[in-house]
Short mmCIF file of C-alpha atoms and ligand atoms in Angstrom, two decimals:
data_model
loop_
_atom_site.label_atom_id
_atom_site.label_comp_id
_atom_site.label_asym_id
_atom_site.label_seq_id
_atom_site.Cartn_x
_atom_site.Cartn_y
_atom_site.Cartn_z
CA UNK X 126 0.00 0.00 0.00
CA UNK X 127 1.42 3.38 -0.95
CA UNK X 128 0.40 6.60 0.70
CA UNK X 129 1.01 10.24 0.07
CA UNK X 130 3.27 11.63 2.73
CA UNK X 131 0.53 13.66 4.34
CA UNK X 132 -2.89 12.15 4.96
CA UNK X 133 -5.55 14.72 4.16
CA UNK X 134 -7.93 15.84 6.88
CA UNK X 135 -11.33 16.91 5.57
CA UNK X 136 -12.24 20.60 5.45
CA UNK X 137 -14.08 21.56 8.62
CA UNK X 138 -12.35 18.82 10.63
CA UNK X 139 -12.89 19.59 14.32
CA UNK X 140 -9.54 20.19 16.00
CA UNK X 141 -9.71 20.80 19.74
CA UNK X 142 -9.29 19.19 23.12
CA UNK X 143 -11.33 17.68 25.88
CA UNK X 144 -12.17 17.97 29.60
CA UNK X 145 -14.77 16.99 32.21
CA UNK X 146 -16.60 19.24 34.68
CA UNK X 147 -15.37 17.75 37.96
CA UNK X 148 -11.79 17.51 36.74
CA UNK X 149 -11.46 21.08 35.53
CA UNK X 150 -14.14 23.40 36.92
CA UNK X 151 -13.61 23.67 40.67
CA UNK X 152 -16.13 26.10 42.16
CA UNK X 153 -17.83 23.06 43.63
CA UNK X 154 -19.94 25.12 46.02
CA UNK X 155 -20.19 28.24 43.88
CA UNK X 156 -23.32 29.37 42.05
CA UNK X 157 -25.71 27.02 43.81
CA UNK X 158 -23.98 23.75 42.83
CA UNK X 159 -24.48 20.95 45.33
CA UNK X 160 -21.98 18.12 45.94
CA UNK X 161 -21.44 15.16 43.69
CA UNK X 162 -20.27 11.77 44.91
CA UNK X 163 -17.00 12.28 43.08
CA UNK X 164 -16.33 15.40 45.24
CA UNK X 165 -16.58 13.23 48.33
CA UNK X 166 -14.34 10.59 46.77
CA UNK X 167 -11.83 13.20 45.75
CA UNK X 168 -11.65 14.47 49.31
CA UNK X 169 -11.40 11.12 51.02
CA UNK X 170 -10.13 8.47 48.66
CA UNK X 171 -6.42 8.38 47.85
CA UNK X 172 -4.85 8.85 45.35
CA UNK X 173 -7.78 11.01 44.16
CA UNK X 174 -7.10 14.74 44.69
CA UNK X 175 -9.53 17.31 46.06
CA UNK X 176 -11.58 18.78 43.21
CA UNK X 177 -12.97 21.83 45.01
CA UNK X 178 -10.64 24.10 43.04
CA UNK X 179 -9.35 21.75 40.31
CA UNK X 180 -8.10 24.03 37.49
CA UNK X 181 -10.55 26.72 38.56
CA UNK X 182 -12.01 26.80 35.06
CA UNK X 183 -15.23 28.01 36.69
CA UNK X 184 -13.52 31.37 37.31
CA UNK X 185 -11.06 31.25 34.37
CA UNK X 186 -13.34 30.10 31.56
CA UNK X 187 -12.98 33.33 29.54
CA UNK X 188 -9.21 33.19 29.68
CA UNK X 189 -9.30 29.47 28.83
CA UNK X 190 -11.51 30.00 25.79
CA UNK X 191 -9.30 32.89 24.65
CA UNK X 192 -6.32 30.51 24.78
CA UNK X 193 -8.26 27.90 22.80
CA UNK X 194 -8.96 30.53 20.17
CA UNK X 195 -5.31 31.55 20.08
CA UNK X 196 -4.38 27.90 19.56
CA UNK X 197 -6.79 27.73 16.63
CA UNK X 198 -9.35 25.36 18.12
CA UNK X 199 -12.48 24.64 16.13
CA UNK X 200 -14.01 22.38 18.82
CA UNK X 201 -13.99 21.85 22.56
CA UNK X 202 -15.41 18.82 24.31
CA UNK X 203 -16.49 19.34 27.93
CA UNK X 204 -19.10 17.98 30.31
CA UNK X 205 -21.96 19.50 32.28
CA UNK X 206 -22.24 19.09 36.02
CA UNK X 207 -25.68 17.63 36.79
CA UNK X 208 -25.74 19.05 40.34
CA UNK X 209 -24.85 22.52 39.05
CA UNK X 210 -27.89 22.42 36.80
CA UNK X 211 -30.30 20.58 39.10
CA UNK X 212 -28.98 20.92 42.65
CA UNK X 213 -31.73 19.09 44.56
CA UNK X 214 -34.43 16.46 44.44
CA UNK X 215 -37.13 19.11 43.95
CA UNK X 216 -35.93 19.24 40.32
CA UNK X 217 -35.70 23.02 40.32
CA UNK X 218 -33.37 24.26 37.61
CA UNK X 219 -30.54 26.42 38.99
CA UNK X 220 -30.45 29.69 37.00
CA UNK X 221 -26.83 30.31 38.01
CA UNK X 222 -25.79 26.90 36.70
CA UNK X 223 -27.56 27.57 33.41
CA UNK X 224 -25.92 30.97 33.28
CA UNK X 225 -22.43 29.54 33.75
CA UNK X 226 -22.82 27.08 30.89
CA UNK X 227 -24.57 29.68 28.70
CA UNK X 228 -21.61 31.99 29.22
CA UNK X 229 -19.14 29.25 28.40
CA UNK X 230 -21.05 28.13 25.30
CA UNK X 231 -21.51 31.72 24.09
CA UNK X 232 -17.84 32.41 24.60
CA UNK X 233 -16.96 29.32 22.56
CA UNK X 234 -19.39 30.07 19.77
CA UNK X 235 -18.15 33.66 19.55
CA UNK X 236 -14.61 32.28 19.22
CA UNK X 237 -15.70 30.01 16.36
CA UNK X 238 -15.33 26.87 18.49
CA UNK X 239 -17.92 24.10 18.17
CA UNK X 240 -19.04 22.79 21.57
CA UNK X 241 -19.20 19.00 21.98
CA UNK X 242 -21.00 18.35 25.25
CA UNK X 243 -20.99 15.27 27.48
CA UNK X 244 -24.09 14.92 29.63
CA UNK X 245 -22.53 12.67 32.25
CA UNK X 246 -18.87 12.24 33.16
CA UNK X 247 -18.69 10.42 36.54
CA UNK X 248 -20.21 13.18 38.71
CA UNK X 249 -23.36 11.70 40.22
CA UNK X 250 -25.18 14.33 42.35
CA UNK X 251 -25.30 13.36 46.01
CA UNK X 252 -29.06 13.97 46.03
CA UNK X 253 -29.55 11.42 43.23
CA UNK X 254 -27.34 8.99 45.08
CA UNK X 255 -29.27 9.42 48.31
CA UNK X 256 -32.62 9.06 46.62
CA UNK X 257 -31.84 6.15 44.31
CA UNK X 258 -28.62 4.56 45.54
CA UNK X 259 -26.79 5.85 42.49
CA UNK X 260 -27.28 3.74 39.37
CA UNK X 261 -28.85 0.90 41.33
CA UNK X 262 -32.49 1.99 41.17
CA UNK X 263 -34.56 2.45 38.05
CA UNK X 264 -35.84 5.74 39.50
CA UNK X 265 -32.68 7.34 38.09
CA UNK X 266 -33.91 6.71 34.54
CA UNK X 267 -36.63 9.37 34.74
CA UNK X 268 -34.38 11.67 36.69
CA UNK X 269 -31.67 11.44 34.03
CA UNK X 270 -34.23 11.91 31.27
CA UNK X 271 -35.45 15.07 33.00
CA UNK X 272 -31.89 16.39 33.41
CA UNK X 273 -31.04 15.72 29.74
CA UNK X 274 -34.21 17.48 28.62
CA UNK X 275 -33.31 20.53 30.71
CA UNK X 276 -29.88 20.58 29.02
CA UNK X 277 -31.33 20.21 25.53
CA UNK X 278 -33.91 22.90 26.20
CA UNK X 279 -31.38 25.45 27.46
CA UNK X 280 -28.35 24.71 25.29
CA UNK X 281 -29.70 22.82 22.27
CA UNK X 282 -29.99 25.98 20.17
CA UNK X 283 -26.16 26.28 20.11
CA UNK X 284 -24.93 22.79 21.00
CA UNK X 285 -25.48 20.31 18.17
CA UNK X 286 -23.04 17.55 19.18
CA UNK X 287 -24.03 15.68 22.34
CA UNK X 288 -22.42 12.74 24.13
CA UNK X 289 -24.48 10.59 26.49
CA UNK X 290 -22.44 8.81 29.20
CA UNK X 291 -18.65 8.88 29.36
CA UNK X 292 -17.01 5.45 29.30
CA UNK X 293 -19.92 3.42 30.57
CA UNK X 294 -17.84 0.30 29.93
CA UNK X 295 -15.06 1.56 32.22
CA UNK X 296 -17.57 2.54 34.89
CA UNK X 297 -18.86 -1.02 34.93
CA UNK X 298 -15.47 -2.73 34.66
CA UNK X 299 -13.85 -0.47 37.27
CA UNK X 300 -17.06 -0.02 39.28
CA UNK X 301 -15.28 0.42 42.55
CA UNK X 302 -12.64 2.82 41.30
CA UNK X 303 -15.20 5.13 39.73
CA UNK X 304 -17.67 4.90 42.60
CA UNK X 305 -20.45 3.01 40.79
CA UNK X 306 -20.38 -0.31 42.63
CA UNK X 307 -20.53 1.22 46.13
CA UNK X 308 -18.29 -1.56 47.42
CA UNK X 309 -20.89 -4.23 46.60
CA UNK X 310 -19.90 -7.81 47.40
CA UNK X 311 -22.20 -8.99 44.64
CA UNK X 312 -20.92 -6.71 41.89
CA UNK X 313 -20.31 -9.63 39.50
CA UNK X 314 -24.07 -9.98 39.09
CA UNK X 315 -25.22 -6.49 40.02
CA UNK X 316 -23.02 -4.79 37.46
CA UNK X 317 -25.23 -6.11 34.67
CA UNK X 318 -28.32 -4.70 36.36
CA UNK X 319 -26.61 -1.35 36.83
CA UNK X 320 -25.40 -1.52 33.24
CA UNK X 321 -28.93 -2.11 32.00
CA UNK X 322 -30.15 0.95 33.91
CA UNK X 323 -27.29 2.99 32.41
CA UNK X 324 -28.26 1.73 28.97
CA UNK X 325 -31.81 2.93 29.59
CA UNK X 326 -30.43 6.34 30.60
CA UNK X 327 -28.25 6.47 27.48
CA UNK X 328 -31.31 5.59 25.38
CA UNK X 329 -33.40 8.30 27.06
CA UNK X 330 -30.72 10.87 26.21
CA UNK X 331 -30.60 9.78 22.57
CA UNK X 332 -34.36 9.84 22.12
CA UNK X 333 -34.78 13.21 23.88
CA UNK X 334 -31.93 14.78 21.87
CA UNK X 335 -33.54 13.80 18.59
CA UNK X 336 -36.90 15.03 19.82
CA UNK X 337 -35.71 18.38 21.14
CA UNK X 338 -32.54 19.53 19.40
CA UNK X 339 -32.97 20.69 15.84
CA UNK X 340 -30.21 19.05 13.77
CA UNK X 341 -28.86 17.60 17.02
CA UNK X 342 -26.55 14.60 16.86
CA UNK X 343 -25.73 12.32 19.76
CA UNK X 344 -23.44 9.38 20.43
CA UNK X 345 -21.95 7.30 23.24
CA UNK X 346 -18.34 7.62 24.46
CA UNK X 347 -16.77 4.19 24.86
CA UNK X 348 -13.36 3.97 26.51
CA UNK X 349 -11.76 2.03 23.68
CA UNK X 350 -8.68 -0.08 24.37
CA UNK X 351 -8.12 -2.42 21.43
CA UNK X 352 -6.89 -5.87 22.34
CA UNK X 353 -4.10 -7.58 20.40
CA UNK X 354 -3.65 -11.33 20.86
CA UNK X 355 -0.36 -12.03 22.63
CA UNK X 356 0.61 -14.86 20.29
CA UNK X 357 -0.83 -16.76 17.36
CA UNK X 358 -1.60 -19.66 19.68
CA UNK X 359 -5.26 -20.44 18.89
CA UNK X 360 -6.37 -20.23 22.55
CA UNK X 361 -4.89 -16.74 22.77
CA UNK X 362 -7.21 -15.61 19.98
CA UNK X 363 -10.18 -16.66 22.08
CA UNK X 364 -8.70 -15.05 25.20
CA UNK X 365 -8.22 -11.82 23.24
CA UNK X 366 -11.75 -12.01 21.81
CA UNK X 367 -13.17 -12.59 25.29
CA UNK X 368 -11.23 -9.61 26.61
CA UNK X 369 -12.57 -7.46 23.83
CA UNK X 370 -16.16 -8.59 24.41
CA UNK X 371 -16.04 -8.19 28.17
CA UNK X 372 -14.30 -4.82 28.18
CA UNK X 373 -15.91 -3.05 25.23
CA UNK X 374 -17.65 -4.92 22.45
CA UNK X 375 -20.69 -5.79 24.56
CA UNK X 376 -21.27 -2.04 25.01
CA UNK X 377 -20.53 -0.95 21.46
CA UNK X 378 -22.70 -3.65 19.96
CA UNK X 379 -25.50 -2.60 22.26
CA UNK X 380 -25.28 1.08 21.29
CA UNK X 381 -25.30 0.23 17.63
CA UNK X 382 -27.81 -2.62 17.42
CA UNK X 383 -29.90 -1.50 20.42
CA UNK X 384 -30.21 -5.07 21.61
CA UNK X 385 -28.03 -7.33 23.72
CA UNK X 386 -25.64 -9.48 21.72
CA UNK X 387 -25.93 -13.26 21.74
CA UNK X 388 -22.47 -13.30 23.38
CA UNK X 389 -23.61 -11.38 26.46
CA UNK X 390 -26.89 -13.24 26.63
CA UNK X 391 -25.14 -16.57 26.75
CA UNK X 392 -22.60 -15.16 29.23
CA UNK X 393 -25.48 -14.21 31.53
CA UNK X 394 -27.05 -17.64 31.13
CA UNK X 395 -23.81 -19.44 31.84
CA UNK X 396 -23.20 -17.36 34.96
CA UNK X 397 -26.83 -17.35 36.11
CA UNK X 398 -27.08 -13.58 35.87
CA UNK X 399 -30.39 -11.78 35.64
CA UNK X 400 -29.88 -8.21 34.34
CA UNK X 401 -33.49 -7.38 35.29
CA UNK X 402 -34.82 -6.25 31.94
CA UNK X 403 -38.46 -5.20 32.23
CA UNK X 404 -41.16 -5.50 29.59
CA UNK X 405 -41.02 -2.51 27.29
CA UNK X 406 -37.30 -1.79 27.91
CA UNK X 407 -36.03 -3.38 24.74
CA UNK X 408 -38.76 -1.79 22.62
CA UNK X 409 -37.83 1.62 24.01
CA UNK X 410 -34.14 1.08 23.43
CA UNK X 411 -34.80 0.28 19.78
CA UNK X 412 -35.74 3.94 19.31
CA UNK X 413 -32.32 5.14 20.47
CA UNK X 414 -30.45 5.26 17.17
CA UNK X 415 -27.07 6.91 17.62
CA UNK X 416 -25.57 9.28 15.04
CA UNK X 417 -21.86 8.75 15.67
CA UNK X 418 -19.43 7.19 18.10
CA UNK X 419 -17.13 9.34 20.25
CA UNK X 420 -13.93 7.41 20.83
CA UNK X 421 -11.64 7.73 23.85
CA UNK X 422 -8.47 5.87 22.92
CA UNK X 423 -5.20 6.22 24.82
CA UNK X 424 -3.64 2.82 24.51
CA UNK X 425 -3.91 -0.80 23.49
CA UNK X 426 -3.81 -3.97 25.55
CA UNK X 427 -2.59 -7.50 24.96
CA UNK X 428 -5.00 -10.35 25.55
CA UNK X 429 -4.38 -14.06 25.97
CA UNK X 430 -5.88 -17.21 27.31
CA UNK X 431 -5.64 -17.04 31.13
CA UNK X 432 -3.09 -19.12 32.91
CA UNK X 433 -4.62 -20.97 35.89
CA UNK X 434 -1.26 -20.95 37.69
CA UNK X 435 -0.73 -17.23 37.06
CA UNK X 436 0.47 -15.11 39.97
CA UNK X 437 -0.03 -11.35 39.84
CA UNK X 438 3.25 -9.61 39.09
CA UNK X 439 3.80 -6.70 41.36
CA UNK X 440 5.97 -3.64 40.88
CA UNK X 441 5.84 -3.72 37.10
CA UNK X 442 5.15 -0.10 36.66
CA UNK X 443 7.63 2.30 35.22
CA UNK X 444 7.30 4.84 38.00
CA UNK X 445 8.33 2.09 40.38
CA UNK X 446 5.39 2.27 42.76
CA UNK X 447 5.18 -1.26 44.03
CA UNK X 448 1.87 -2.97 43.65
CA UNK X 449 0.39 -0.06 41.75
CA UNK X 450 -0.23 -1.94 38.56
CA UNK X 451 -1.18 -5.53 37.91
CA UNK X 452 -2.53 -7.28 34.85
CA UNK X 453 -5.86 -9.03 35.32
CA UNK X 454 -6.19 -12.78 34.90
CA UNK X 455 -9.74 -14.14 34.83
CA UNK X 456 -9.78 -17.95 34.75
CA UNK X 457 -11.84 -19.29 31.87
CA UNK X 458 -12.16 -15.84 30.30
CA UNK X 459 -9.00 -13.88 29.53
CA UNK X 460 -5.78 -12.38 30.83
CA UNK X 461 -4.05 -9.14 29.85
CA UNK X 462 -0.31 -8.65 29.50
CA UNK X 463 2.45 -6.14 28.81
CA UNK X 464 3.23 -5.46 25.18
CA UNK X 465 7.02 -5.64 24.74
CA UNK X 466 6.85 -3.84 21.38
CA UNK X 467 5.71 -0.47 22.72
CA UNK X 468 6.86 2.02 25.35
CA UNK X 469 4.83 2.86 28.44
CA UNK X 470 4.03 6.07 30.30
CA UNK X 471 4.99 6.67 33.93
CA UNK X 472 1.71 4.95 34.75
CA UNK X 473 2.37 1.94 32.56
CA UNK X 474 -0.12 2.84 29.89
CA UNK X 475 1.04 1.46 26.56
CA UNK X 476 2.03 4.23 24.16
CA UNK X 477 0.78 2.89 20.87
CA UNK X 478 -0.15 5.42 18.17
CA UNK X 479 -0.94 2.63 15.72
CA UNK X 480 -3.76 1.54 18.02
CA UNK X 481 -5.57 4.72 17.01
CA UNK X 482 -5.60 3.74 13.35
CA UNK X 483 -6.35 0.15 14.27
CA UNK X 484 -9.31 1.11 16.50
CA UNK X 485 -10.83 3.44 13.95
CA UNK X 486 -10.52 0.87 11.17
CA UNK X 487 -11.92 -1.84 13.40
CA UNK X 488 -14.90 0.16 14.64
CA UNK X 489 -15.64 1.42 11.15
CA UNK X 490 -15.69 -2.12 9.80
CA UNK X 491 -18.14 -3.13 12.51
CA UNK X 492 -20.52 -0.19 12.58
CA UNK X 493 -19.90 2.14 9.64
CA UNK X 494 -20.71 5.18 11.76
CA UNK X 495 -18.79 8.47 11.75
CA UNK X 496 -16.41 8.85 14.69
CA UNK X 497 -14.85 11.70 16.60
CA UNK X 498 -11.85 11.34 18.90
CA UNK X 499 -12.88 12.71 22.29
CA UNK X 500 -9.85 11.56 24.29
CA UNK X 501 -6.24 10.42 23.86
CA UNK X 502 -3.44 11.96 25.83
CA UNK X 503 -0.11 11.76 27.54
CA UNK X 504 -0.12 11.88 31.35
CA UNK X 505 3.17 12.96 32.92
CA UNK X 506 4.83 14.51 35.96
CA UNK X 507 5.61 18.13 35.05
CA UNK X 508 6.51 21.49 36.51
CA UNK X 509 7.86 24.80 35.25
CA UNK X 510 11.61 24.93 34.62
CA UNK X 511 13.99 27.63 35.85
CA UNK X 512 12.86 29.92 32.99
CA UNK X 513 9.21 29.50 33.90
CA UNK X 514 8.61 27.33 30.79
CA UNK X 515 7.30 23.83 30.22
CA UNK X 516 8.94 21.69 27.58
CA UNK X 517 6.97 18.53 26.90
CA UNK X 518 8.54 16.80 23.89
CA UNK X 519 7.08 13.43 24.90
CA UNK X 520 3.55 14.84 24.73
CA UNK X 521 4.28 16.42 21.34
CA UNK X 522 5.55 13.08 20.08
CA UNK X 523 2.52 11.26 21.49
CA UNK X 524 -0.02 13.69 20.01
CA UNK X 525 1.82 13.93 16.70
CA UNK X 526 1.85 10.18 16.22
CA UNK X 527 -1.74 9.66 17.42
CA UNK X 528 -3.10 12.47 15.23
CA UNK X 529 -1.11 11.20 12.28
CA UNK X 530 -2.66 7.77 12.72
CA UNK X 531 -6.10 9.37 12.72
CA UNK X 532 -5.09 10.85 9.37
CA UNK X 533 -3.98 7.44 8.12
CA UNK X 534 -7.33 5.94 9.18
CA UNK X 535 -9.09 8.67 7.22
CA UNK X 536 -6.89 7.82 4.26
CA UNK X 537 -7.93 4.18 4.78
CA UNK X 538 -11.53 5.28 4.21
CA UNK X 539 -12.78 5.75 7.77
CA UNK X 540 -15.08 8.69 8.50
CA UNK X 541 -13.63 10.73 11.38
CA UNK X 542 -14.76 14.30 11.98
CA UNK X 543 -12.62 15.52 14.87
CA UNK X 544 -9.62 15.10 17.14
CA UNK X 545 -10.04 16.28 20.74
CA UNK X 546 -7.24 14.94 22.90
CA UNK X 547 -7.18 15.04 26.69
CA UNK X 548 -6.77 17.79 27.78
CA UNK X 549 -6.65 21.53 27.10
CA UNK X 550 -5.44 22.83 30.44
CA UNK X 551 -3.95 20.56 33.05
CA UNK X 552 -6.73 19.10 35.15
CA UNK X 553 -7.18 16.48 37.83
CA UNK X 554 -6.48 12.99 36.64
CA UNK X 555 -9.12 10.55 37.90
CA UNK X 556 -6.78 8.87 40.31
CA UNK X 557 -3.64 10.99 40.41
CA UNK X 558 -4.73 14.59 40.69
CA UNK X 559 -2.31 17.17 39.34
CA UNK X 560 0.58 14.73 39.68
CA UNK X 561 -0.48 13.29 36.31
CA UNK X 562 -0.76 16.21 33.92
CA UNK X 563 -2.29 16.00 30.46
CA UNK X 564 -2.67 19.63 29.36
CA UNK X 565 -1.39 21.68 26.47
CA UNK X 566 -1.60 24.53 28.96
CA UNK X 567 0.03 24.26 32.37
CA UNK X 568 -2.03 25.25 35.42
CA UNK X 569 0.25 26.58 38.09
CA UNK X 570 -0.76 24.53 41.10
CA UNK X 571 0.13 21.20 42.63
CA UNK X 572 -2.01 18.85 44.68
CA UNK X 573 -0.84 20.49 47.89
CA UNK X 574 -0.23 24.06 46.85
CA UNK X 575 -2.71 26.19 44.92
CA UNK X 576 0.06 28.68 43.94
CA UNK X 577 -1.55 31.26 41.61
CA UNK X 578 -3.42 28.98 39.14
CA UNK X 579 -1.74 30.86 36.29
CA UNK X 580 -2.05 29.43 32.78
CA UNK X 581 1.28 28.84 31.02
CA UNK X 582 1.37 27.58 27.44
CA UNK X 583 3.48 24.45 27.09
CA UNK X 584 5.65 23.73 24.08
CA UNK X 585 2.94 21.29 22.94
CA UNK X 586 0.46 24.20 22.74
CA UNK X 587 2.57 25.90 20.06
CA UNK X 588 3.17 22.67 18.19
CA UNK X 589 -0.54 21.74 18.23
CA UNK X 590 -1.49 25.23 17.12
CA UNK X 591 0.65 24.88 13.99
CA UNK X 592 -0.86 21.48 13.25
CA UNK X 593 -4.41 22.81 13.63
CA UNK X 594 -3.83 25.95 11.61
CA UNK X 595 -2.38 23.86 8.76
CA UNK X 596 -5.37 21.45 9.01
CA UNK X 597 -3.04 18.57 9.72
CA UNK X 598 -0.16 19.19 7.35
CA UNK X 599 2.48 20.88 9.52
CA UNK X 600 3.63 17.97 11.72
CA UNK X 601 6.79 19.70 12.82
CA UNK X 602 8.88 16.94 11.30
CA UNK X 603 8.91 14.50 8.41
CA UNK X 604 6.37 11.75 8.94
CA UNK X 605 6.62 8.19 7.69
C1 BG6 T 906 -10.59 8.69 30.60
C2 BG6 T 906 -11.59 9.49 31.41
O1 BG6 T 906 -10.88 7.38 30.74
O2 BG6 T 906 -9.26 8.74 31.02
C3 BG6 T 906 -11.01 10.77 32.00
O3 BG6 T 906 -12.71 9.80 30.62
C4 BG6 T 906 -9.65 10.48 32.59
O4 BG6 T 906 -11.93 11.27 32.93
C5 BG6 T 906 -8.75 9.97 31.50
O5 BG6 T 906 -9.08 11.58 33.24
C6 BG6 T 906 -7.33 9.70 31.91
O6 BG6 T 906 -7.29 8.82 33.02
P1 BG6 T 906 -6.51 9.22 34.34
O7 BG6 T 906 -6.81 8.15 35.32
O8 BG6 T 906 -5.09 9.28 33.96
O9 BG6 T 906 -7.05 10.54 34.74
#
């Protein structure tokens, strides 16, 4: 196969970056917002970091949007905080919450930046949790529907790209980490009930968006980690397929086909799991036809047939924190392993730009739906140097190679309409606070010291700006 040196990005391609309310906003008790469960986690659960200030985007949004404009952004993906918009169980809409998001959206639109808005990104309001036990009770379905409708009513005139629930698959797989399982001892079975309720919520959002937003488009946001078989041993192919099904394909198939796959149905039967589907649910879900898929893709994994004698290896991670990272091994299902052909980040995430092209090709072959990249990014320890600057060549290399592989996927015939890596400014990582920075723009604070929260453009900001302004032709070096 022979390619031109530069893959061509379509005109109007959406170049931007991504964030989530609880990780960037701060202002957790400002403007009538009430607490979310993730606030409580961030204040009590280590290594989460307190999100009450985060990057203080709540007070710096104008400056942040001005920087996006300077960089040349044509899109920005962010999430809405449910408890900022509806702070209590009385369902009263908070005018100050609406005002904040109206201001942000207006600022973006005035800067020529297309908003891409996630309805839910891990920040369950405490009042919803108290009333319904989080995602455990079907009562949340109507509550979520109501919340989505409020969002569509207030912002749907300017926001045309909507995302339903961020990384539902990861919330189910890492239920404890992301606060969904509530420490349940019976999560193995309950997760499928919770997942069904989340699917109903996703479907409500899709149906309401199409009903209420003129020309509105909506899609899910799977956390996509493609799985490569470790060897060509036949059993490893099945292990890798199982890993793919149980970590992502079950979800993606559901979003696309709006029915549960035969794989998951037989998995439930085999494991005597009742997901508690009620009459009428499946008929309703059939109406929820998605318009695109938003893809979060940072890395790949290696799958294999599990080894019954396997012992967890401890202390594998590059940053040397013992016991921080272990590969799962599920007897009879699958195991994951380190890929010796790629580098890893300080947190042992595989750095694999080719996985971007691979994922887009793979998903396109399965679903033939347009896709937008809503996350990919390089998390690193960083601080200003003696000249007050931040040089982040590893991030530049990561973003260059990942974006280039998006271009190659487009050249392969895949429909992709945007690239929005994680993140614009530094923000709190889910589990590592400011210690794990992702931004193109440095936020001058650490986990323990709020300093002055100043924004400082990193070297990657300037590099990305040139790439955007050339619509993906100025890579800053020769690409092969
Ligand atoms: C994505 C999430 O899965 O990964 C983000 O949508 C998260 O919320 C990002 O921040 C990076 O993960 P982490 O743990 O490094 O923050």
